[in-house]
């Protein structure tokens, strides 16, 4: 198609960045109506902004109507390009803070789910310490799956991620923070909930219906190593717990997360001395380019909080503040 009078092919201004941010929120919320709360602007204004962006680009970015919201192929490419552009813009702003030798700006940290109830996780303490040290910093916390966090750190969407260790990438740096114990659970209605547990082991588990995570994780690695077949697929730990509570499946959960269900009599750990595994949680950051001074400051605080709680230094020294 012939593109006429496309402003963004000539120059990029604040208005273009504003429209791209609106478009990014619309895509990530799954539609304009869902983005109203996120953006805190009226639906009519959001629609006008997206239309303005389409006009400036000379492209149709999305379909909206009775069939629901959806990106066109061009819209998907513009969304991916916008992620890179906005990440670079934020990186530039942070670098300016570094040039002026003052810590500030936005810091995006992504956490794997269900860490808040883990007594070994000292993330909240690290945030409190960091906020006292750098009160002008604006910290953003995101919760996501392992793959989403890894991709976000590599792409620059997140400056730091906290995930269970499960594989390594040459593009990332890793630092151990804390651990987590995973136990097998059953609920009322499942034969194992009332059955004596003496002698139960991995061979017995292979004959049970197992609910497990459907993406690469320590949970999936365990299933492969013990030749366990997944009978129900879960997108997160809460989904695993829901399957377990149905009484039709057993599944592995963090012991700290399952504790409230156990106390209420809604679950019990099965053969916990045998049917268990341990996860190590790592802080991940990009190998290159080097993190900003703000990122390094938060890393140091994070490492120090966990080392102090564990009574020993981290397995590796944190990066020096540049």
PDB file of C-alpha atoms in Angstrom:
ATOM      1  CA  UNK A   1       0.000   0.000   0.000  1.00  0.00           C
ATOM      2  CA  UNK A   2       1.148   3.570  -0.556  1.00  0.00           C
ATOM      3  CA  UNK A   3       1.822   5.531   2.613  1.00  0.00           C
ATOM      4  CA  UNK A   4       1.007   9.232   2.507  1.00  0.00           C
ATOM      5  CA  UNK A   5       1.918  11.957   4.958  1.00  0.00           C
ATOM      6  CA  UNK A   6       3.207   9.633   7.673  1.00  0.00           C
ATOM      7  CA  UNK A   7       4.597  11.790  10.471  1.00  0.00           C
ATOM      8  CA  UNK A   8       6.556   9.033  12.184  1.00  0.00           C
ATOM      9  CA  UNK A   9       8.644   8.392   9.079  1.00  0.00           C
ATOM     10  CA  UNK A  10       9.979  11.910   9.371  1.00  0.00           C
ATOM     11  CA  UNK A  11      10.342  12.738  13.046  1.00  0.00           C
ATOM     12  CA  UNK A  12       9.358  11.401  16.432  1.00  0.00           C
ATOM     13  CA  UNK A  13       7.858  13.645  19.080  1.00  0.00           C
ATOM     14  CA  UNK A  14       6.291  13.490  22.532  1.00  0.00           C
ATOM     15  CA  UNK A  15       2.835  13.081  21.014  1.00  0.00           C
ATOM     16  CA  UNK A  16       3.987   9.942  19.183  1.00  0.00           C
ATOM     17  CA  UNK A  17       5.417   8.427  22.352  1.00  0.00           C
ATOM     18  CA  UNK A  18       2.172   9.207  24.173  1.00  0.00           C
ATOM     19  CA  UNK A  19       0.100   7.520  21.463  1.00  0.00           C
ATOM     20  CA  UNK A  20       2.405   4.490  21.443  1.00  0.00           C
ATOM     21  CA  UNK A  21       2.081   4.148  25.230  1.00  0.00           C
ATOM     22  CA  UNK A  22      -1.704   4.207  24.923  1.00  0.00           C
ATOM     23  CA  UNK A  23      -1.564   1.599  22.154  1.00  0.00           C
ATOM     24  CA  UNK A  24       0.764  -0.596  24.249  1.00  0.00           C
ATOM     25  CA  UNK A  25      -1.663  -0.488  27.197  1.00  0.00           C
ATOM     26  CA  UNK A  26      -4.622  -1.317  24.949  1.00  0.00           C
ATOM     27  CA  UNK A  27      -2.824  -4.370  23.565  1.00  0.00           C
ATOM     28  CA  UNK A  28      -1.694  -5.606  26.982  1.00  0.00           C
ATOM     29  CA  UNK A  29      -5.163  -5.085  28.499  1.00  0.00           C
ATOM     30  CA  UNK A  30      -6.811  -6.925  25.605  1.00  0.00           C
ATOM     31  CA  UNK A  31      -8.926  -4.053  24.331  1.00  0.00           C
ATOM     32  CA  UNK A  32      -9.881  -0.405  24.722  1.00  0.00           C
ATOM     33  CA  UNK A  33     -12.612  -0.903  27.305  1.00  0.00           C
ATOM     34  CA  UNK A  34     -10.281  -2.950  29.505  1.00  0.00           C
ATOM     35  CA  UNK A  35      -7.608  -0.239  29.221  1.00  0.00           C
ATOM     36  CA  UNK A  36      -9.855   2.475  30.696  1.00  0.00           C
ATOM     37  CA  UNK A  37      -8.908   1.674  34.294  1.00  0.00           C
ATOM     38  CA  UNK A  38      -5.256   1.122  33.424  1.00  0.00           C
ATOM     39  CA  UNK A  39      -4.931   4.478  31.658  1.00  0.00           C
ATOM     40  CA  UNK A  40      -7.524   6.377  33.708  1.00  0.00           C
ATOM     41  CA  UNK A  41      -8.909   8.071  30.609  1.00  0.00           C
ATOM     42  CA  UNK A  42     -12.277   7.763  28.865  1.00  0.00           C
ATOM     43  CA  UNK A  43     -12.945   5.059  26.300  1.00  0.00           C
ATOM     44  CA  UNK A  44     -13.695   7.692  23.633  1.00  0.00           C
ATOM     45  CA  UNK A  45     -10.303   9.321  24.259  1.00  0.00           C
ATOM     46  CA  UNK A  46      -8.508   5.974  24.026  1.00  0.00           C
ATOM     47  CA  UNK A  47     -10.282   5.213  20.743  1.00  0.00           C
ATOM     48  CA  UNK A  48      -9.314   8.608  19.365  1.00  0.00           C
ATOM     49  CA  UNK A  49      -5.668   8.131  20.393  1.00  0.00           C
ATOM     50  CA  UNK A  50      -5.473   4.750  18.655  1.00  0.00           C
ATOM     51  CA  UNK A  51      -7.120   6.214  15.554  1.00  0.00           C
ATOM     52  CA  UNK A  52      -4.662   9.125  15.613  1.00  0.00           C
ATOM     53  CA  UNK A  53      -1.769   6.678  15.802  1.00  0.00           C
ATOM     54  CA  UNK A  54      -3.129   4.704  12.867  1.00  0.00           C
ATOM     55  CA  UNK A  55      -3.432   7.924  10.883  1.00  0.00           C
ATOM     56  CA  UNK A  56       0.120   9.001  11.740  1.00  0.00           C
ATOM     57  CA  UNK A  57       1.474   5.575  10.795  1.00  0.00           C
ATOM     58  CA  UNK A  58      -0.703   5.059   7.739  1.00  0.00           C
ATOM     59  CA  UNK A  59      -1.558   1.575   9.022  1.00  0.00           C
ATOM     60  CA  UNK A  60      -4.557  -0.272  10.445  1.00  0.00           C
ATOM     61  CA  UNK A  61      -3.326  -1.562  13.797  1.00  0.00           C
ATOM     62  CA  UNK A  62      -6.308  -3.386  15.248  1.00  0.00           C
ATOM     63  CA  UNK A  63      -9.754  -4.749  14.611  1.00  0.00           C
ATOM     64  CA  UNK A  64     -12.550  -3.826  16.995  1.00  0.00           C
ATOM     65  CA  UNK A  65     -16.184  -4.701  16.831  1.00  0.00           C
ATOM     66  CA  UNK A  66     -18.546  -7.533  17.626  1.00  0.00           C
ATOM     67  CA  UNK A  67     -15.795 -10.078  17.149  1.00  0.00           C
ATOM     68  CA  UNK A  68     -13.752  -8.437  19.893  1.00  0.00           C
ATOM     69  CA  UNK A  69     -10.374  -6.727  19.890  1.00  0.00           C
ATOM     70  CA  UNK A  70      -7.524  -8.123  17.801  1.00  0.00           C
ATOM     71  CA  UNK A  71      -4.269  -6.925  16.292  1.00  0.00           C
ATOM     72  CA  UNK A  72      -3.662  -6.891  12.580  1.00  0.00           C
ATOM     73  CA  UNK A  73      -0.311  -8.349  11.452  1.00  0.00           C
ATOM     74  CA  UNK A  74       0.945  -4.764  11.080  1.00  0.00           C
ATOM     75  CA  UNK A  75      -0.376  -3.938  14.531  1.00  0.00           C
ATOM     76  CA  UNK A  76       1.583  -6.837  16.051  1.00  0.00           C
ATOM     77  CA  UNK A  77       4.772  -5.579  14.422  1.00  0.00           C
ATOM     78  CA  UNK A  78       4.144  -2.020  15.615  1.00  0.00           C
ATOM     79  CA  UNK A  79       3.469  -3.303  19.165  1.00  0.00           C
ATOM     80  CA  UNK A  80       6.779  -5.202  19.219  1.00  0.00           C
ATOM     81  CA  UNK A  81       8.627  -2.177  17.837  1.00  0.00           C
ATOM     82  CA  UNK A  82       6.920   0.060  20.428  1.00  0.00           C
ATOM     83  CA  UNK A  83       8.166  -2.199  23.249  1.00  0.00           C
ATOM     84  CA  UNK A  84      11.733  -1.736  22.046  1.00  0.00           C
ATOM     85  CA  UNK A  85      11.326   1.997  21.546  1.00  0.00           C
ATOM     86  CA  UNK A  86       9.707   2.690  24.915  1.00  0.00           C
ATOM     87  CA  UNK A  87      12.262   0.504  26.685  1.00  0.00           C
ATOM     88  CA  UNK A  88      15.059   2.437  24.994  1.00  0.00           C
ATOM     89  CA  UNK A  89      13.407   5.733  25.958  1.00  0.00           C
ATOM     90  CA  UNK A  90      13.256   4.680  29.599  1.00  0.00           C
ATOM     91  CA  UNK A  91      16.853   3.480  29.424  1.00  0.00           C
ATOM     92  CA  UNK A  92      17.890   6.886  28.063  1.00  0.00           C
ATOM     93  CA  UNK A  93      16.087   8.654  30.905  1.00  0.00           C
ATOM     94  CA  UNK A  94      17.815   6.437  33.460  1.00  0.00           C
ATOM     95  CA  UNK A  95      21.192   7.061  31.846  1.00  0.00           C
ATOM     96  CA  UNK A  96      20.603  10.800  32.188  1.00  0.00           C
ATOM     97  CA  UNK A  97      20.091  10.285  35.907  1.00  0.00           C
ATOM     98  CA  UNK A  98      23.394   8.393  35.948  1.00  0.00           C
ATOM     99  CA  UNK A  99      25.150  11.209  34.093  1.00  0.00           C
ATOM    100  CA  UNK A 100      23.940  13.653  36.725  1.00  0.00           C
ATOM    101  CA  UNK A 101      25.208  11.191  39.369  1.00  0.00           C
ATOM    102  CA  UNK A 102      21.944  11.011  41.218  1.00  0.00           C
ATOM    103  CA  UNK A 103      19.875   7.899  41.657  1.00  0.00           C
ATOM    104  CA  UNK A 104      16.304   8.113  40.458  1.00  0.00           C
ATOM    105  CA  UNK A 105      13.938   7.164  37.692  1.00  0.00           C
ATOM    106  CA  UNK A 106      11.881   4.037  37.106  1.00  0.00           C
ATOM    107  CA  UNK A 107      12.947   0.518  38.014  1.00  0.00           C
ATOM    108  CA  UNK A 108      10.920  -2.467  36.805  1.00  0.00           C
ATOM    109  CA  UNK A 109      11.308  -5.712  38.763  1.00  0.00           C
ATOM    110  CA  UNK A 110       9.433  -8.908  37.854  1.00  0.00           C
ATOM    111  CA  UNK A 111       8.649 -11.637  40.412  1.00  0.00           C
ATOM    112  CA  UNK A 112       7.557 -15.207  39.986  1.00  0.00           C
ATOM    113  CA  UNK A 113       4.182 -15.812  41.644  1.00  0.00           C
ATOM    114  CA  UNK A 114       3.471 -16.816  45.242  1.00  0.00           C
ATOM    115  CA  UNK A 115       6.775 -15.585  46.710  1.00  0.00           C
ATOM    116  CA  UNK A 116       5.229 -13.264  49.292  1.00  0.00           C
ATOM    117  CA  UNK A 117       4.269 -16.088  51.683  1.00  0.00           C
ATOM    118  CA  UNK A 118       7.751 -17.634  51.575  1.00  0.00           C
ATOM    119  CA  UNK A 119       9.513 -16.771  54.861  1.00  0.00           C
ATOM    120  CA  UNK A 120      12.868 -17.135  53.118  1.00  0.00           C
ATOM    121  CA  UNK A 121      12.013 -14.414  50.600  1.00  0.00           C
ATOM    122  CA  UNK A 122      13.169 -11.017  51.853  1.00  0.00           C
ATOM    123  CA  UNK A 123      11.969  -9.011  48.876  1.00  0.00           C
ATOM    124  CA  UNK A 124       9.675  -6.754  50.911  1.00  0.00           C
ATOM    125  CA  UNK A 125      12.531  -6.001  53.341  1.00  0.00           C
ATOM    126  CA  UNK A 126      14.813  -5.181  50.424  1.00  0.00           C
ATOM    127  CA  UNK A 127      12.200  -2.785  49.012  1.00  0.00           C
ATOM    128  CA  UNK A 128      11.897  -1.038  52.374  1.00  0.00           C
ATOM    129  CA  UNK A 129      15.668  -0.622  52.618  1.00  0.00           C
ATOM    130  CA  UNK A 130      15.933   0.524  49.002  1.00  0.00           C
ATOM    131  CA  UNK A 131      13.139   3.074  49.471  1.00  0.00           C
ATOM    132  CA  UNK A 132      14.949   4.572  52.464  1.00  0.00           C
ATOM    133  CA  UNK A 133      18.177   4.816  50.475  1.00  0.00           C
ATOM    134  CA  UNK A 134      16.685   6.063  47.189  1.00  0.00           C
ATOM    135  CA  UNK A 135      13.347   7.739  47.960  1.00  0.00           C
ATOM    136  CA  UNK A 136      13.176   9.404  44.539  1.00  0.00           C
ATOM    137  CA  UNK A 137      13.169   6.072  42.664  1.00  0.00           C
ATOM    138  CA  UNK A 138       9.882   4.814  41.261  1.00  0.00           C
ATOM    139  CA  UNK A 139       9.750   1.050  41.694  1.00  0.00           C
ATOM    140  CA  UNK A 140       7.365  -1.050  39.580  1.00  0.00           C
ATOM    141  CA  UNK A 141       6.656  -4.673  40.553  1.00  0.00           C
ATOM    142  CA  UNK A 142       5.328  -7.163  38.008  1.00  0.00           C
ATOM    143  CA  UNK A 143       4.258 -10.785  38.558  1.00  0.00           C
ATOM    144  CA  UNK A 144       4.576 -13.268  35.719  1.00  0.00           C
ATOM    145  CA  UNK A 145       5.581 -16.714  34.526  1.00  0.00           C
ATOM    146  CA  UNK A 146       9.225 -17.762  34.290  1.00  0.00           C
ATOM    147  CA  UNK A 147       9.348 -17.405  30.506  1.00  0.00           C
ATOM    148  CA  UNK A 148       7.674 -13.992  30.543  1.00  0.00           C
ATOM    149  CA  UNK A 149      10.156 -12.710  33.115  1.00  0.00           C
ATOM    150  CA  UNK A 150      13.183 -14.091  31.271  1.00  0.00           C
ATOM    151  CA  UNK A 151      12.076 -12.558  27.975  1.00  0.00           C
ATOM    152  CA  UNK A 152      11.246  -9.262  29.675  1.00  0.00           C
ATOM    153  CA  UNK A 153      14.710  -8.997  31.249  1.00  0.00           C
ATOM    154  CA  UNK A 154      16.467  -9.905  27.994  1.00  0.00           C
ATOM    155  CA  UNK A 155      14.343  -7.393  26.031  1.00  0.00           C
ATOM    156  CA  UNK A 156      14.866  -4.627  28.597  1.00  0.00           C
ATOM    157  CA  UNK A 157      11.230  -4.457  29.719  1.00  0.00           C
ATOM    158  CA  UNK A 158      12.364  -5.446  33.242  1.00  0.00           C
ATOM    159  CA  UNK A 159      15.681  -4.485  34.771  1.00  0.00           C
ATOM    160  CA  UNK A 160      15.634  -7.397  37.198  1.00  0.00           C
ATOM    161  CA  UNK A 161      13.731 -10.668  37.557  1.00  0.00           C
ATOM    162  CA  UNK A 162      13.321 -13.171  40.401  1.00  0.00           C
ATOM    163  CA  UNK A 163      12.545 -16.720  39.255  1.00  0.00           C
ATOM    164  CA  UNK A 164      13.122 -20.362  40.253  1.00  0.00           C
ATOM    165  CA  UNK A 165      16.338 -21.751  38.808  1.00  0.00           C
ATOM    166  CA  UNK A 166      15.562 -24.121  35.943  1.00  0.00           C
ATOM    167  CA  UNK A 167      17.954 -23.453  33.065  1.00  0.00           C
ATOM    168  CA  UNK A 168      20.624 -20.929  32.141  1.00  0.00           C
ATOM    169  CA  UNK A 169      21.024 -18.440  29.335  1.00  0.00           C
ATOM    170  CA  UNK A 170      24.255 -16.833  28.170  1.00  0.00           C
ATOM    171  CA  UNK A 171      22.339 -13.552  27.923  1.00  0.00           C
ATOM    172  CA  UNK A 172      21.589 -13.427  31.661  1.00  0.00           C
ATOM    173  CA  UNK A 173      23.446 -13.103  34.963  1.00  0.00           C
ATOM    174  CA  UNK A 174      22.244 -15.200  37.917  1.00  0.00           C
ATOM    175  CA  UNK A 175      22.484 -14.668  41.668  1.00  0.00           C
ATOM    176  CA  UNK A 176      20.991 -17.060  44.221  1.00  0.00           C
ATOM    177  CA  UNK A 177      18.671 -15.416  46.760  1.00  0.00           C
ATOM    178  CA  UNK A 178      16.548 -17.963  48.658  1.00  0.00           C
ATOM    179  CA  UNK A 179      14.986 -21.416  48.492  1.00  0.00           C
ATOM    180  CA  UNK A 180      11.566 -23.043  48.446  1.00  0.00           C
ATOM    181  CA  UNK A 181      10.321 -26.523  49.352  1.00  0.00           C
ATOM    182  CA  UNK A 182       7.699 -28.147  47.128  1.00  0.00           C
ATOM    183  CA  UNK A 183       5.492 -30.935  48.574  1.00  0.00           C
ATOM    184  CA  UNK A 184       2.848 -33.150  47.007  1.00  0.00           C
ATOM    185  CA  UNK A 185      -0.731 -32.446  48.142  1.00  0.00           C
ATOM    186  CA  UNK A 186      -4.117 -34.153  47.954  1.00  0.00           C
ATOM    187  CA  UNK A 187      -7.557 -32.923  49.040  1.00  0.00           C
ATOM    188  CA  UNK A 188     -10.741 -34.560  50.372  1.00  0.00           C
ATOM    189  CA  UNK A 189     -12.243 -36.750  47.687  1.00  0.00           C
ATOM    190  CA  UNK A 190      -8.905 -38.100  46.535  1.00  0.00           C
ATOM    191  CA  UNK A 191      -8.020 -41.647  47.729  1.00  0.00           C
ATOM    192  CA  UNK A 192      -4.641 -40.516  49.020  1.00  0.00           C
ATOM    193  CA  UNK A 193      -6.130 -37.923  51.355  1.00  0.00           C
ATOM    194  CA  UNK A 194      -7.257 -40.622  53.829  1.00  0.00           C
ATOM    195  CA  UNK A 195      -4.889 -43.434  52.815  1.00  0.00           C
ATOM    196  CA  UNK A 196      -1.989 -44.388  55.113  1.00  0.00           C
ATOM    197  CA  UNK A 197       1.159 -43.019  53.532  1.00  0.00           C
ATOM    198  CA  UNK A 198       3.674 -45.658  54.628  1.00  0.00           C
ATOM    199  CA  UNK A 199       5.687 -46.798  51.639  1.00  0.00           C
ATOM    200  CA  UNK A 200       4.269 -44.334  49.092  1.00  0.00           C
ATOM    201  CA  UNK A 201       6.877 -43.181  46.590  1.00  0.00           C
ATOM    202  CA  UNK A 202       7.545 -42.044  43.025  1.00  0.00           C
ATOM    203  CA  UNK A 203       6.426 -45.331  41.481  1.00  0.00           C
ATOM    204  CA  UNK A 204       3.028 -44.934  43.181  1.00  0.00           C
ATOM    205  CA  UNK A 205       2.775 -41.327  42.002  1.00  0.00           C
ATOM    206  CA  UNK A 206       3.105 -42.426  38.365  1.00  0.00           C
ATOM    207  CA  UNK A 207      -0.266 -44.167  38.709  1.00  0.00           C
ATOM    208  CA  UNK A 208      -2.002 -41.004  40.007  1.00  0.00           C
ATOM    209  CA  UNK A 209      -3.536 -38.116  38.061  1.00  0.00           C
ATOM    210  CA  UNK A 210      -1.029 -35.303  38.416  1.00  0.00           C
ATOM    211  CA  UNK A 211      -1.801 -31.593  37.935  1.00  0.00           C
ATOM    212  CA  UNK A 212       1.344 -29.716  36.941  1.00  0.00           C
ATOM    213  CA  UNK A 213       2.625 -26.533  35.314  1.00  0.00           C
ATOM    214  CA  UNK A 214       2.562 -26.538  31.528  1.00  0.00           C
ATOM    215  CA  UNK A 215       5.740 -24.548  30.872  1.00  0.00           C
ATOM    216  CA  UNK A 216       9.464 -25.090  31.419  1.00  0.00           C
ATOM    217  CA  UNK A 217      10.067 -24.926  35.158  1.00  0.00           C
ATOM    218  CA  UNK A 218      11.470 -27.023  38.030  1.00  0.00           C
ATOM    219  CA  UNK A 219       7.986 -28.582  38.185  1.00  0.00           C
ATOM    220  CA  UNK A 220       8.220 -29.732  34.564  1.00  0.00           C
ATOM    221  CA  UNK A 221      11.807 -30.911  34.993  1.00  0.00           C
ATOM    222  CA  UNK A 222      10.734 -33.025  37.974  1.00  0.00           C
ATOM    223  CA  UNK A 223       7.931 -34.624  35.953  1.00  0.00           C
ATOM    224  CA  UNK A 224      10.362 -35.509  33.181  1.00  0.00           C
ATOM    225  CA  UNK A 225      13.060 -36.875  35.491  1.00  0.00           C
ATOM    226  CA  UNK A 226      10.595 -39.135  37.363  1.00  0.00           C
ATOM    227  CA  UNK A 227       8.617 -40.017  34.218  1.00  0.00           C
ATOM    228  CA  UNK A 228       5.404 -38.504  35.582  1.00  0.00           C
ATOM    229  CA  UNK A 229       2.570 -37.967  33.129  1.00  0.00           C
ATOM    230  CA  UNK A 230       0.660 -34.678  33.458  1.00  0.00           C
ATOM    231  CA  UNK A 231      -3.099 -35.367  33.593  1.00  0.00           C
ATOM    232  CA  UNK A 232      -4.102 -31.706  34.037  1.00  0.00           C
ATOM    233  CA  UNK A 233      -2.208 -28.620  32.868  1.00  0.00           C
ATOM    234  CA  UNK A 234      -1.973 -25.472  34.987  1.00  0.00           C
ATOM    235  CA  UNK A 235      -0.787 -22.001  34.002  1.00  0.00           C
ATOM    236  CA  UNK A 236       0.255 -21.086  37.559  1.00  0.00           C
ATOM    237  CA  UNK A 237       0.371 -22.319  41.157  1.00  0.00           C
ATOM    238  CA  UNK A 238      -3.165 -21.176  41.908  1.00  0.00           C
ATOM    239  CA  UNK A 239      -4.415 -23.323  39.036  1.00  0.00           C
ATOM    240  CA  UNK A 240      -2.520 -26.319  40.457  1.00  0.00           C
ATOM    241  CA  UNK A 241      -4.149 -25.693  43.855  1.00  0.00           C
ATOM    242  CA  UNK A 242      -7.583 -25.515  42.222  1.00  0.00           C
ATOM    243  CA  UNK A 243      -7.051 -28.880  40.536  1.00  0.00           C
ATOM    244  CA  UNK A 244      -5.940 -30.371  43.861  1.00  0.00           C
ATOM    245  CA  UNK A 245      -8.977 -28.996  45.711  1.00  0.00           C
ATOM    246  CA  UNK A 246     -11.255 -30.717  43.187  1.00  0.00           C
ATOM    247  CA  UNK A 247     -10.247 -34.021  44.797  1.00  0.00           C
ATOM    248  CA  UNK A 248      -9.497 -35.477  41.364  1.00  0.00           C
ATOM    249  CA  UNK A 249      -5.774 -34.708  41.171  1.00  0.00           C
ATOM    250  CA  UNK A 250      -2.622 -34.494  43.236  1.00  0.00           C
ATOM    251  CA  UNK A 251      -0.019 -31.804  42.627  1.00  0.00           C
ATOM    252  CA  UNK A 252       3.092 -30.102  43.956  1.00  0.00           C
ATOM    253  CA  UNK A 253       2.811 -26.730  45.685  1.00  0.00           C
ATOM    254  CA  UNK A 254       5.171 -24.527  47.726  1.00  0.00           C
ATOM    255  CA  UNK A 255       4.755 -25.620  51.359  1.00  0.00           C
ATOM    256  CA  UNK A 256       4.316 -22.004  52.520  1.00  0.00           C
ATOM    257  CA  UNK A 257       1.542 -21.366  49.967  1.00  0.00           C
ATOM    258  CA  UNK A 258      -0.286 -24.598  50.824  1.00  0.00           C
ATOM    259  CA  UNK A 259      -0.046 -24.001  54.596  1.00  0.00           C
ATOM    260  CA  UNK A 260      -3.386 -22.123  54.812  1.00  0.00           C
ATOM    261  CA  UNK A 261      -5.201 -24.926  52.952  1.00  0.00           C
ATOM    262  CA  UNK A 262      -3.604 -27.541  55.222  1.00  0.00           C
ATOM    263  CA  UNK A 263      -4.571 -25.627  58.364  1.00  0.00           C
ATOM    264  CA  UNK A 264      -8.171 -25.421  57.126  1.00  0.00           C
ATOM    265  CA  UNK A 265      -8.252 -29.185  56.497  1.00  0.00           C
ATOM    266  CA  UNK A 266      -8.640 -28.696  52.742  1.00  0.00           C
ATOM    267  CA  UNK A 267      -5.317 -30.344  51.788  1.00  0.00           C
ATOM    268  CA  UNK A 268      -2.650 -32.561  53.244  1.00  0.00           C
ATOM    269  CA  UNK A 269       0.944 -33.217  52.233  1.00  0.00           C
ATOM    270  CA  UNK A 270       1.456 -36.752  50.932  1.00  0.00           C
ATOM    271  CA  UNK A 271       4.605 -38.677  51.959  1.00  0.00           C
ATOM    272  CA  UNK A 272       6.460 -35.384  52.538  1.00  0.00           C
ATOM    273  CA  UNK A 273       9.721 -37.105  53.402  1.00  0.00           C
ATOM    274  CA  UNK A 274       9.864 -38.664  49.916  1.00  0.00           C
ATOM    275  CA  UNK A 275       7.565 -36.809  47.501  1.00  0.00           C
ATOM    276  CA  UNK A 276       9.245 -33.430  47.621  1.00  0.00           C
ATOM    277  CA  UNK A 277      11.777 -31.275  45.820  1.00  0.00           C
ATOM    278  CA  UNK A 278      13.625 -28.015  46.410  1.00  0.00           C
ATOM    279  CA  UNK A 279      13.797 -24.875  44.261  1.00  0.00           C
ATOM    280  CA  UNK A 280      16.467 -22.193  44.342  1.00  0.00           C
ATOM    281  CA  UNK A 281      15.281 -18.700  43.454  1.00  0.00           C
ATOM    282  CA  UNK A 282      17.631 -16.526  41.441  1.00  0.00           C
ATOM    283  CA  UNK A 283      17.840 -12.833  40.656  1.00  0.00           C
ATOM    284  CA  UNK A 284      18.409 -12.438  36.918  1.00  0.00           C
ATOM    285  CA  UNK A 285      19.692  -9.437  34.981  1.00  0.00           C
ATOM    286  CA  UNK A 286      21.090  -8.844  31.510  1.00  0.00           C
ATOM    287  CA  UNK A 287      24.742  -9.643  30.827  1.00  0.00           C
ATOM    288  CA  UNK A 288      24.953  -6.648  28.507  1.00  0.00           C
ATOM    289  CA  UNK A 289      24.501  -3.770  28.573  1.00  0.00           C
ATOM    290  CA  UNK A 290      25.427  -3.318  32.194  1.00  0.00           C
ATOM    291  CA  UNK A 291      22.568  -2.330  34.481  1.00  0.00           C
ATOM    292  CA  UNK A 292      22.146   1.310  35.491  1.00  0.00           C
ATOM    293  CA  UNK A 293      23.356   2.576  38.844  1.00  0.00           C
ATOM    294  CA  UNK A 294      19.750   2.429  40.030  1.00  0.00           C
ATOM    295  CA  UNK A 295      19.495  -1.247  39.047  1.00  0.00           C
ATOM    296  CA  UNK A 296      22.808  -2.026  40.710  1.00  0.00           C
ATOM    297  CA  UNK A 297      21.728  -0.245  43.889  1.00  0.00           C
ATOM    298  CA  UNK A 298      18.580  -2.363  44.117  1.00  0.00           C
ATOM    299  CA  UNK A 299      20.574  -5.532  43.374  1.00  0.00           C
ATOM    300  CA  UNK A 300      22.966  -4.781  46.209  1.00  0.00           C
ATOM    301  CA  UNK A 301      20.081  -4.163  48.599  1.00  0.00           C
ATOM    302  CA  UNK A 302      18.349  -7.355  47.484  1.00  0.00           C
ATOM    303  CA  UNK A 303      21.472  -9.462  47.950  1.00  0.00           C
ATOM    304  CA  UNK A 304      22.281  -7.896  51.319  1.00  0.00           C
ATOM    305  CA  UNK A 305      18.756  -8.479  52.648  1.00  0.00           C
ATOM    306  CA  UNK A 306      18.853 -12.180  51.779  1.00  0.00           C
ATOM    307  CA  UNK A 307      22.444 -12.698  52.925  1.00  0.00           C
ATOM    308  CA  UNK A 308      21.646 -11.103  56.277  1.00  0.00           C
ATOM    309  CA  UNK A 309      18.531 -13.247  56.718  1.00  0.00           C
ATOM    310  CA  UNK A 310      20.365 -16.451  55.798  1.00  0.00           C
ATOM    311  CA  UNK A 311      23.314 -15.616  58.027  1.00  0.00           C
ATOM    312  CA  UNK A 312      25.861 -15.865  55.207  1.00  0.00           C
ATOM    313  CA  UNK A 313      27.082 -14.000  52.151  1.00  0.00           C
ATOM    314  CA  UNK A 314      25.432 -14.648  48.781  1.00  0.00           C
ATOM    315  CA  UNK A 315      26.957 -17.397  46.614  1.00  0.00           C
ATOM    316  CA  UNK A 316      28.485 -14.648  44.451  1.00  0.00           C
ATOM    317  CA  UNK A 317      29.326 -11.070  45.190  1.00  0.00           C
ATOM    318  CA  UNK A 318      26.777  -8.578  43.871  1.00  0.00           C
ATOM    319  CA  UNK A 319      27.898  -6.262  41.093  1.00  0.00           C
ATOM    320  CA  UNK A 320      29.864  -3.235  42.225  1.00  0.00           C
ATOM    321  CA  UNK A 321      28.046   0.057  41.976  1.00  0.00           C
ATOM    322  CA  UNK A 322      29.464   1.849  38.930  1.00  0.00           C
TER     323      UNK A 322
END
